[in-house]
Amino acid sequence: MTPEGTGMRARAREAVTCALADLALDMFDEHGYDAVTVADIARAADISSRSFFRYFPNKDDVVFGSRMPTAQAVVDAYLSHPGSPWEALRLTFRGAGVEMDLVADSWKQIMRIISSSSELRAKNLERHIAWAVALMPHVEKSITDSNPRRLADITINTALTCFDVALRTWSQSDGATPLAEIIDDMFAQVQVPAAG
């Protein structure tokens, strides 16, 4: 196979994956994530359930997939911001907010779907725990306190809570306030003592 043929096949696969994800997300949003099965999605897409699994390893991968930042991506973003740990975390999550604002309708739909399912909320929490674990050594070494690990834990988890509340507020609103601004506002409500 020529490199050009390989590229065309990859683009075709990506197009099918995106179309299938869009269909599934619309179904989850309309009927609820828990009520929609892989068989329902496959039937609506006019493919077999087996074909669905060629594109997604499982149903929740439609929601999370490659959209959600990895723990390493969050750490890389954090390390790119100078200043106190609290300010670096604000800028890290604000950066995510700026990117999400570019495709706001899509992200609001995803956040509604996650909020509607206890299974997805649990998976989202697992992802945030992974972010916190990955951030811990970097935040901890920036804190000058008698117990830097404890304060790093408080700082990271408070930042994640601010981010979560901002996401919920934004996804449930029909207003024009960008997510990045809501994140700034949430972080401004909190004072983390001696966090750097």
Tab-separated table of C-alpha atoms in Angstrom:
chain	number	residue	atom	x	y	z
A	1	MET	CA	0.000	0.000	0.000
A	2	THR	CA	1.278	3.469	-0.850
A	3	PRO	CA	1.677	6.110	1.869
A	4	GLU	CA	-1.063	8.086	0.115
A	5	GLY	CA	-3.410	5.091	0.302
A	6	THR	CA	-2.612	4.657	3.977
A	7	GLY	CA	-3.375	8.338	4.606
A	8	MET	CA	-6.702	8.093	2.786
A	9	ARG	CA	-7.667	5.030	4.814
A	10	ALA	CA	-6.764	6.801	8.070
A	11	ARG	CA	-8.809	9.863	7.090
A	12	ALA	CA	-11.779	7.674	6.137
A	13	ARG	CA	-11.564	5.831	9.461
A	14	GLU	CA	-11.370	9.123	11.362
A	15	ALA	CA	-14.432	10.445	9.490
A	16	VAL	CA	-16.449	7.313	10.345
A	17	THR	CA	-15.286	7.462	13.976
A	18	CYS	CA	-16.367	11.113	14.276
A	19	ALA	CA	-19.746	10.465	12.619
A	20	LEU	CA	-20.392	7.471	14.877
A	21	ALA	CA	-19.391	9.470	17.970
A	22	ASP	CA	-21.677	12.360	16.993
A	23	LEU	CA	-24.603	9.977	16.506
A	24	ALA	CA	-23.961	8.216	19.821
A	25	LEU	CA	-23.556	11.492	21.744
A	26	ASP	CA	-26.848	12.797	20.347
A	27	MET	CA	-28.540	9.565	21.440
A	28	PHE	CA	-26.978	9.749	24.924
A	29	ASP	CA	-28.045	13.382	25.254
A	30	GLU	CA	-31.613	12.684	24.166
A	31	HIS	CA	-32.298	9.363	25.906
A	32	GLY	CA	-29.675	9.217	28.672
A	33	TYR	CA	-26.348	7.424	28.584
A	34	ASP	CA	-27.522	4.471	30.662
A	35	ALA	CA	-30.600	3.893	28.488
A	36	VAL	CA	-28.668	3.644	25.193
A	37	THR	CA	-26.890	0.390	24.366
A	38	VAL	CA	-24.140	-0.334	21.856
A	39	ALA	CA	-26.756	-2.306	19.908
A	40	ASP	CA	-28.975	0.810	19.781
A	41	ILE	CA	-26.096	2.905	18.428
A	42	ALA	CA	-25.139	0.243	15.885
A	43	ARG	CA	-28.744	-0.077	14.708
A	44	ALA	CA	-29.076	3.701	14.290
A	45	ALA	CA	-25.765	3.804	12.374
A	46	ASP	CA	-26.786	0.803	10.253
A	47	ILE	CA	-23.740	-1.211	11.298
A	48	SER	CA	-23.249	-4.309	13.429
A	49	SER	CA	-22.341	-4.129	17.112
A	50	ARG	CA	-19.107	-5.854	16.177
A	51	SER	CA	-18.330	-3.008	13.756
A	52	PHE	CA	-18.922	-0.477	16.555
A	53	PHE	CA	-16.110	-2.096	18.548
A	54	ARG	CA	-13.717	-1.578	15.644
A	55	TYR	CA	-13.984	2.142	16.344
A	56	PHE	CA	-14.480	2.259	20.114
A	57	PRO	CA	-13.251	-0.251	22.708
A	58	ASN	CA	-16.370	0.373	24.820
A	59	LYS	CA	-19.393	2.639	25.100
A	60	ASP	CA	-17.851	5.156	27.516
A	61	ASP	CA	-14.928	5.695	25.136
A	62	VAL	CA	-17.394	7.530	22.879
A	63	VAL	CA	-17.771	10.139	25.619
A	64	PHE	CA	-14.193	10.306	26.868
A	65	GLY	CA	-12.039	9.038	23.999
A	66	SER	CA	-9.151	11.295	23.112
A	67	ARG	CA	-11.028	14.469	24.072
A	68	MET	CA	-10.050	14.414	27.720
A	69	PRO	CA	-6.485	15.448	28.528
A	70	THR	CA	-4.163	12.776	29.845
A	71	ALA	CA	-2.469	13.202	33.209
A	72	GLN	CA	0.794	13.926	31.389
A	73	ALA	CA	-0.845	16.660	29.298
A	74	VAL	CA	-2.147	18.310	32.485
A	75	VAL	CA	1.314	18.129	34.072
A	76	ASP	CA	2.929	19.573	30.930
A	77	ALA	CA	0.450	22.461	30.954
A	78	TYR	CA	1.073	23.063	34.662
A	79	LEU	CA	4.853	23.107	34.193
A	80	SER	CA	4.549	25.640	31.380
A	81	HIS	CA	3.169	28.270	33.773
A	82	PRO	CA	5.483	30.152	36.129
A	83	GLY	CA	4.376	31.543	39.449
A	84	SER	CA	2.762	30.036	42.503
A	85	PRO	CA	1.233	26.542	42.315
A	86	TRP	CA	-2.256	28.029	42.705
A	87	GLU	CA	-1.724	30.461	39.821
A	88	ALA	CA	-0.147	27.758	37.647
A	89	LEU	CA	-3.158	25.505	38.289
A	90	ARG	CA	-5.550	28.351	37.454
A	91	LEU	CA	-3.738	28.975	34.171
A	92	THR	CA	-3.671	25.236	33.416
A	93	PHE	CA	-7.429	24.848	33.787
A	94	ARG	CA	-8.083	28.219	32.171
A	95	GLY	CA	-6.140	26.983	29.129
A	96	ALA	CA	-8.412	23.938	28.989
A	97	GLY	CA	-11.378	26.282	29.246
A	98	VAL	CA	-10.162	28.388	26.329
A	99	GLU	CA	-9.899	25.264	24.151
A	100	MET	CA	-13.340	24.045	25.238
A	101	ASP	CA	-14.858	27.452	24.492
A	102	LEU	CA	-13.831	26.993	20.843
A	103	VAL	CA	-16.299	24.099	20.513
A	104	ALA	CA	-18.650	25.051	23.329
A	105	ASP	CA	-21.800	23.285	22.108
A	106	SER	CA	-19.992	19.966	21.749
A	107	TRP	CA	-18.362	20.203	25.192
A	108	LYS	CA	-21.596	21.294	26.876
A	109	GLN	CA	-23.274	18.215	25.425
A	110	ILE	CA	-20.484	15.982	26.717
A	111	MET	CA	-20.657	17.527	30.191
A	112	ARG	CA	-24.454	17.066	30.274
A	113	ILE	CA	-24.004	13.398	29.364
A	114	ILE	CA	-21.335	12.868	32.045
A	115	SER	CA	-23.523	14.569	34.653
A	116	SER	CA	-26.474	12.330	33.769
A	117	SER	CA	-24.705	9.033	34.519
A	118	SER	CA	-23.247	7.797	37.806
A	119	GLU	CA	-20.945	5.487	35.812
A	120	LEU	CA	-19.530	8.381	33.789
A	121	ARG	CA	-19.229	10.619	36.849
A	122	ALA	CA	-17.184	7.877	38.516
A	123	LYS	CA	-14.937	7.542	35.456
A	124	ASN	CA	-14.494	11.310	35.354
A	125	LEU	CA	-13.514	11.261	39.028
A	126	GLU	CA	-10.957	8.513	38.291
A	127	ARG	CA	-9.454	10.742	35.621
A	128	HIS	CA	-9.240	13.668	38.041
A	129	ILE	CA	-7.579	11.458	40.644
A	130	ALA	CA	-4.998	10.475	38.014
A	131	TRP	CA	-4.398	14.174	37.291
A	132	ALA	CA	-3.975	14.894	41.017
A	133	VAL	CA	-1.508	12.028	41.494
A	134	ALA	CA	0.545	13.180	38.496
A	135	LEU	CA	0.537	16.823	39.638
A	136	MET	CA	1.430	16.058	43.265
A	137	PRO	CA	5.259	15.876	43.051
A	138	HIS	CA	5.445	19.042	40.945
A	139	VAL	CA	3.150	21.087	43.168
A	140	GLU	CA	4.697	19.716	46.370
A	141	LYS	CA	8.239	20.752	45.470
A	142	SER	CA	7.061	24.333	44.855
A	143	ILE	CA	5.554	24.736	48.316
A	144	THR	CA	7.561	26.070	51.231
A	145	ASP	CA	5.620	24.824	54.228
A	146	SER	CA	6.263	22.501	57.149
A	147	ASN	CA	3.973	19.937	55.506
A	148	PRO	CA	4.236	20.554	51.740
A	149	ARG	CA	2.527	17.286	50.780
A	150	ARG	CA	-0.621	18.118	52.746
A	151	LEU	CA	-0.810	21.643	51.339
A	152	ALA	CA	-0.116	20.369	47.791
A	153	ASP	CA	-2.981	17.876	48.202
A	154	ILE	CA	-5.321	20.626	49.403
A	155	THR	CA	-4.218	22.981	46.614
A	156	ILE	CA	-4.622	20.460	43.795
A	157	ASN	CA	-7.973	19.130	44.957
A	158	THR	CA	-9.337	22.626	45.577
A	159	ALA	CA	-8.282	23.584	42.033
A	160	LEU	CA	-10.007	20.483	40.635
A	161	THR	CA	-13.167	21.376	42.555
A	162	CYS	CA	-13.078	24.901	41.130
A	163	PHE	CA	-12.690	23.428	37.644
A	164	ASP	CA	-15.574	20.984	38.182
A	165	VAL	CA	-17.925	23.646	39.537
A	166	ALA	CA	-17.015	25.920	36.620
A	167	LEU	CA	-17.735	23.106	34.143
A	168	ARG	CA	-21.127	22.358	35.726
A	169	THR	CA	-22.070	26.031	35.841
A	170	TRP	CA	-21.042	26.547	32.211
A	171	SER	CA	-22.624	23.369	30.826
A	172	GLN	CA	-25.976	24.111	32.460
A	173	SER	CA	-26.082	27.715	31.293
A	174	ASP	CA	-27.309	29.090	28.031
A	175	GLY	CA	-25.477	32.343	28.623
A	176	ALA	CA	-22.583	33.737	26.663
A	177	THR	CA	-20.027	33.777	29.499
A	178	PRO	CA	-16.996	31.811	28.304
A	179	LEU	CA	-15.832	28.862	30.406
A	180	ALA	CA	-12.387	30.443	30.779
A	181	GLU	CA	-13.968	33.450	32.544
A	182	ILE	CA	-16.040	31.219	34.817
A	183	ILE	CA	-12.887	29.299	35.765
A	184	ASP	CA	-11.147	32.577	36.639
A	185	ASP	CA	-14.131	33.563	38.787
A	186	MET	CA	-14.173	30.220	40.628
A	187	PHE	CA	-10.452	30.425	41.395
A	188	ALA	CA	-10.866	34.035	42.578
A	189	GLN	CA	-13.382	32.868	45.224
A	190	VAL	CA	-10.743	30.764	46.992
A	191	GLN	CA	-7.685	31.699	49.004
A	192	VAL	CA	-5.118	28.901	49.414
A	193	PRO	CA	-2.729	29.943	52.204
A	194	ALA	CA	1.007	29.608	51.641
A	195	ALA	CA	0.571	27.709	48.367
A	196	GLY	CA	3.916	28.777	47.055
